[in-house]
mmCIF file of C-alpha atoms in Angstrom:
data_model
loop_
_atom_site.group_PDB
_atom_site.id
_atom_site.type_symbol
_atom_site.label_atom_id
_atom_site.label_comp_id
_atom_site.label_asym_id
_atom_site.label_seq_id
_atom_site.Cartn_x
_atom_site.Cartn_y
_atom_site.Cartn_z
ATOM 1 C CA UNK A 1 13.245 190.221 151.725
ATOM 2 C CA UNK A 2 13.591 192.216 155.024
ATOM 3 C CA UNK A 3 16.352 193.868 156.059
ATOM 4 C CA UNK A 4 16.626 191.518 159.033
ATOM 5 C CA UNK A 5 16.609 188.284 157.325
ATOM 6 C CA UNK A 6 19.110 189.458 154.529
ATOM 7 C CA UNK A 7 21.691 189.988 157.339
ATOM 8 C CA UNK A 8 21.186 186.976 159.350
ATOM 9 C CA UNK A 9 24.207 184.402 158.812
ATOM 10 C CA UNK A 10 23.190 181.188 157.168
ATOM 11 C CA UNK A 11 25.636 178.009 157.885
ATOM 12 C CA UNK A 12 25.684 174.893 155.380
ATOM 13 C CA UNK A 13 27.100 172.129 157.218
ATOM 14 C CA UNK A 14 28.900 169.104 155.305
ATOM 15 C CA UNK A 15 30.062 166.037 156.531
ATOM 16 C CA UNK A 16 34.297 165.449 155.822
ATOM 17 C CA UNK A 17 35.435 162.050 155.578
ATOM 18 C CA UNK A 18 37.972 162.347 152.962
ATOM 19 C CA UNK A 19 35.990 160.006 150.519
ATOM 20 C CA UNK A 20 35.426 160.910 146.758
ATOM 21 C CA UNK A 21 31.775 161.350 148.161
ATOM 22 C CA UNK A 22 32.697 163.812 150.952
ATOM 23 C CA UNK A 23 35.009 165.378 148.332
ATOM 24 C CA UNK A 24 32.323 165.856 145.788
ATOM 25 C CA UNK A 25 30.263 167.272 149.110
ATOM 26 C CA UNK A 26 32.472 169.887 149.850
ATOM 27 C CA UNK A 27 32.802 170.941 146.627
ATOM 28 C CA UNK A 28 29.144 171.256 146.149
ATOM 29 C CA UNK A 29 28.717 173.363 149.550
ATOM 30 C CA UNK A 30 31.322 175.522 148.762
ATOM 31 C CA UNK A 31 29.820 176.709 145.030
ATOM 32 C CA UNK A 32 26.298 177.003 146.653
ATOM 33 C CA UNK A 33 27.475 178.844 149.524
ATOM 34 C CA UNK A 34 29.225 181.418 147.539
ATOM 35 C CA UNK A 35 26.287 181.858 145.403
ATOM 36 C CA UNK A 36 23.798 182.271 148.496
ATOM 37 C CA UNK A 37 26.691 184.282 150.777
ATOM 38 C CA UNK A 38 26.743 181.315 153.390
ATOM 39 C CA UNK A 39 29.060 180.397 154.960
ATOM 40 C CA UNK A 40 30.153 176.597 155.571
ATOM 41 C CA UNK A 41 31.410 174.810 158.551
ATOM 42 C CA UNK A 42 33.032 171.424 157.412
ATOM 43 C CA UNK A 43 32.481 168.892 159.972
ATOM 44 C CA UNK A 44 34.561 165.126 160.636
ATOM 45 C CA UNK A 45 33.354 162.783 163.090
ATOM 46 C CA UNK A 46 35.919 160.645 165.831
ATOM 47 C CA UNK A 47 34.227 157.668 167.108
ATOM 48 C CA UNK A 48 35.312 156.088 170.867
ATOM 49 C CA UNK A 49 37.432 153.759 170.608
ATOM 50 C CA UNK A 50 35.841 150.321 170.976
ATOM 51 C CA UNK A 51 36.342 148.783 174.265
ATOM 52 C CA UNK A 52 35.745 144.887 172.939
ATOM 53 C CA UNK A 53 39.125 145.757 171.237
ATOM 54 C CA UNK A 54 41.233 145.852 174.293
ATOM 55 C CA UNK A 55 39.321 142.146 175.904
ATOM 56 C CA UNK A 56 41.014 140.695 172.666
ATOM 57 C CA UNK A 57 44.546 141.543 172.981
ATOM 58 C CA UNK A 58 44.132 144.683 170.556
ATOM 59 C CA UNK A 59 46.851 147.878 171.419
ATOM 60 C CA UNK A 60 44.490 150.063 172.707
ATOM 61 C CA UNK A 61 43.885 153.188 171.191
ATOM 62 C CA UNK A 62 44.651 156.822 172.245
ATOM 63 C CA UNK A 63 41.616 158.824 174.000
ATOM 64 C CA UNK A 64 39.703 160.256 170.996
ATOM 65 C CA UNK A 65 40.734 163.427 172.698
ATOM 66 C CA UNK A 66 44.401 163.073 171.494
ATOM 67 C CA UNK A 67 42.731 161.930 167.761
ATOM 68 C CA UNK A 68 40.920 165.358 167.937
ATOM 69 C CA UNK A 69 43.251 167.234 166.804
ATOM 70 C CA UNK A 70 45.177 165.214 163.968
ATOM 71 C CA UNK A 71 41.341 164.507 162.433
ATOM 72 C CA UNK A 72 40.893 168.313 161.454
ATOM 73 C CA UNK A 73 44.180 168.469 160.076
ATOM 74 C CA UNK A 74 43.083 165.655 157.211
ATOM 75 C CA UNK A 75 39.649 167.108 157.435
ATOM 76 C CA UNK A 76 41.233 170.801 156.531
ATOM 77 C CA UNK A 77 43.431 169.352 153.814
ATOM 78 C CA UNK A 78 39.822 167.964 152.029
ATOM 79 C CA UNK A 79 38.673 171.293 152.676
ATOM 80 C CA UNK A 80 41.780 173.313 151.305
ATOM 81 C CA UNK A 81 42.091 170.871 148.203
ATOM 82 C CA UNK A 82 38.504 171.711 146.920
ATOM 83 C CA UNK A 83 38.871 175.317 147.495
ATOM 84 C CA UNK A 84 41.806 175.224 145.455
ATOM 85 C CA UNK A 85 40.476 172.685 142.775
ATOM 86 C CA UNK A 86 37.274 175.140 142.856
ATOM 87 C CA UNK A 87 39.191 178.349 142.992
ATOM 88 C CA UNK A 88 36.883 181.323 142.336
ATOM 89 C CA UNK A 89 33.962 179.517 142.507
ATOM 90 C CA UNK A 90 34.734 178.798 146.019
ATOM 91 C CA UNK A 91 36.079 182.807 146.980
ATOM 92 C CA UNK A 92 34.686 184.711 149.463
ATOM 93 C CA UNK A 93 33.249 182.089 151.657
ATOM 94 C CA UNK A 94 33.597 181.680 155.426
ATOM 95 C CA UNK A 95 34.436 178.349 156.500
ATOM 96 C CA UNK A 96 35.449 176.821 159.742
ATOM 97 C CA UNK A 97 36.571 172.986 159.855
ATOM 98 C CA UNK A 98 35.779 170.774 163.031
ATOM 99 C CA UNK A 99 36.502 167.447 164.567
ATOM 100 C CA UNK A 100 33.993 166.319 166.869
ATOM 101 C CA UNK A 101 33.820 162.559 169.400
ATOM 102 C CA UNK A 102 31.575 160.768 168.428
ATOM 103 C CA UNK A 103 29.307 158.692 165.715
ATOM 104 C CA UNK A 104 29.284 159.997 162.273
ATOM 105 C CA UNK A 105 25.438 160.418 161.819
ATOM 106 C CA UNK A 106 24.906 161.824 165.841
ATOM 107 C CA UNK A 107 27.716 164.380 165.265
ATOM 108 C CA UNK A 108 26.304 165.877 161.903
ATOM 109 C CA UNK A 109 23.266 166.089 163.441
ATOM 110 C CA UNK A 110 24.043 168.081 166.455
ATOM 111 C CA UNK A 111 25.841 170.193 164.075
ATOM 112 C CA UNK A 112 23.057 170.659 161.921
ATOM 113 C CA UNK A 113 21.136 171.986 164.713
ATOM 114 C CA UNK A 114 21.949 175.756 163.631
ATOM 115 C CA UNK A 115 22.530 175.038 159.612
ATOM 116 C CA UNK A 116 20.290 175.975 157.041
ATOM 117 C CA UNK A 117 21.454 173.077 154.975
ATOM 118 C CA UNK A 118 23.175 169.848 155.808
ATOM 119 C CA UNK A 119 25.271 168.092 153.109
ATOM 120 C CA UNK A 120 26.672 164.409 152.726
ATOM 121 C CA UNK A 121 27.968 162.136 150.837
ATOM 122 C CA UNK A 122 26.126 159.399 149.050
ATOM 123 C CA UNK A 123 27.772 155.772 149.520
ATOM 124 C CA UNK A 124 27.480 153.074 147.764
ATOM 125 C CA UNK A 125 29.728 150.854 145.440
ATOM 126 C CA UNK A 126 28.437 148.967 142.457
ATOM 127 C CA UNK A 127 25.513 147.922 140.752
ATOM 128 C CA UNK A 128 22.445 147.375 143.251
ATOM 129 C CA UNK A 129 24.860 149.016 146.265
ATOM 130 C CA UNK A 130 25.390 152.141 144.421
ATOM 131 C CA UNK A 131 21.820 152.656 144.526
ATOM 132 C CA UNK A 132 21.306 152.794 148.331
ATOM 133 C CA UNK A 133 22.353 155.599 150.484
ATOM 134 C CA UNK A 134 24.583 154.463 153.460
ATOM 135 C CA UNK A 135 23.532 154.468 157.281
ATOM 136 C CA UNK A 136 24.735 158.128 158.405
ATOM 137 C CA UNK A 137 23.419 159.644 154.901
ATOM 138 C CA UNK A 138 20.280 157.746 156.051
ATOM 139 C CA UNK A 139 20.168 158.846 159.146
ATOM 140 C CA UNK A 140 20.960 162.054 158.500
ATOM 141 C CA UNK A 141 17.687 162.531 155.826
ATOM 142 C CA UNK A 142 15.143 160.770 158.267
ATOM 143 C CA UNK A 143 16.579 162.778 161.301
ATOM 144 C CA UNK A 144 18.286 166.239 160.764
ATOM 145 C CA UNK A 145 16.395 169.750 161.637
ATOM 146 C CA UNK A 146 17.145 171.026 158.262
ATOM 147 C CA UNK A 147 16.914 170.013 154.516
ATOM 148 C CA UNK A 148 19.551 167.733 153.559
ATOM 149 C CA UNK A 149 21.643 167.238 150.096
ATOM 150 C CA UNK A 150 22.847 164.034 149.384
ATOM 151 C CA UNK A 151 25.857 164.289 146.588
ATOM 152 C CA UNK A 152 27.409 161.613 144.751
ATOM 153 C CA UNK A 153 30.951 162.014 143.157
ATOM 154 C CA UNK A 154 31.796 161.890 140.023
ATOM 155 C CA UNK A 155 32.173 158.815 137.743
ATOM 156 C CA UNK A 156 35.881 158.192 136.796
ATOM 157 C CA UNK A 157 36.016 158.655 133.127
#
């Protein structure tokens, strides 16, 4: 390996949703990225709100602007609970937490544009349903620049 490459950053990006999925993500990114020297940027997506809401009668919601901010606080508390469930396997590594507007799958992509790595969650519930990957996982394998890890969580005892 070359000096050059060796100090070149490499980012994993994963996908925060608070899920048992994204949780099981996270935790995964964080062990592999310590083992590599990565570093990790944890990502959450805000959608717009929907406009059909507000033609129905529906409060309408706060500019996802003002959600912004109150998104990366629950997305840091994912990211601080697996660090500390991980402990030293998690020490040492960089990582940044972000809330971003817009779709779930379009967001993790853009981020993704720089990783080495993007990581989701796998979804599914159940029998035959537990078997298929959800829409942004989906979307995220057929479309993102980089490899992609799909991670299931663990199966309560």
């Amino acid at each position: 390996m070359s000096a050059e490459s060796v100090s070149q950053s490499r980012l994993v990006v994963v996908g925060v949703d608070g899920s048992a999925e994204s949780k099981a993500a996270v935790a995964y990114a964080l062990r592999n990225a310590a083992a590599r020297g990565d570093s990790v940027r944890a990502v959450t997506a805000v959608p717009e709100p929907e406009m059909w809401a507000t033609g129905y009668g529906v409060v309408m919601l706060p500019p996802v602007d003002e959600l912004l901010p109150e998104a990366r606080k629950t997305a840091q508390g994912v990211v601080d609970a697996v660090v500390a469930e991980l402990g030293e396997a998690a020490s040492g590594v960089s990582v940044t937490v972000d809330a971003l507007a817009g779709t779930p799958a379009q967001v993790l992509l853009d981020a993704a544009a720089e990783a080495t790595e993007l990581v989701v969650g796998h979804r599914g519930r159940g029998g035959v349903r537990s078997a298929l990957l959800g829409s942004v996982g989906l979307s995220c394998v057929l479309h993102a620049p980089c490899p992609v890890t799909v991670v299931r969580a663990a199966k309560p005892a």
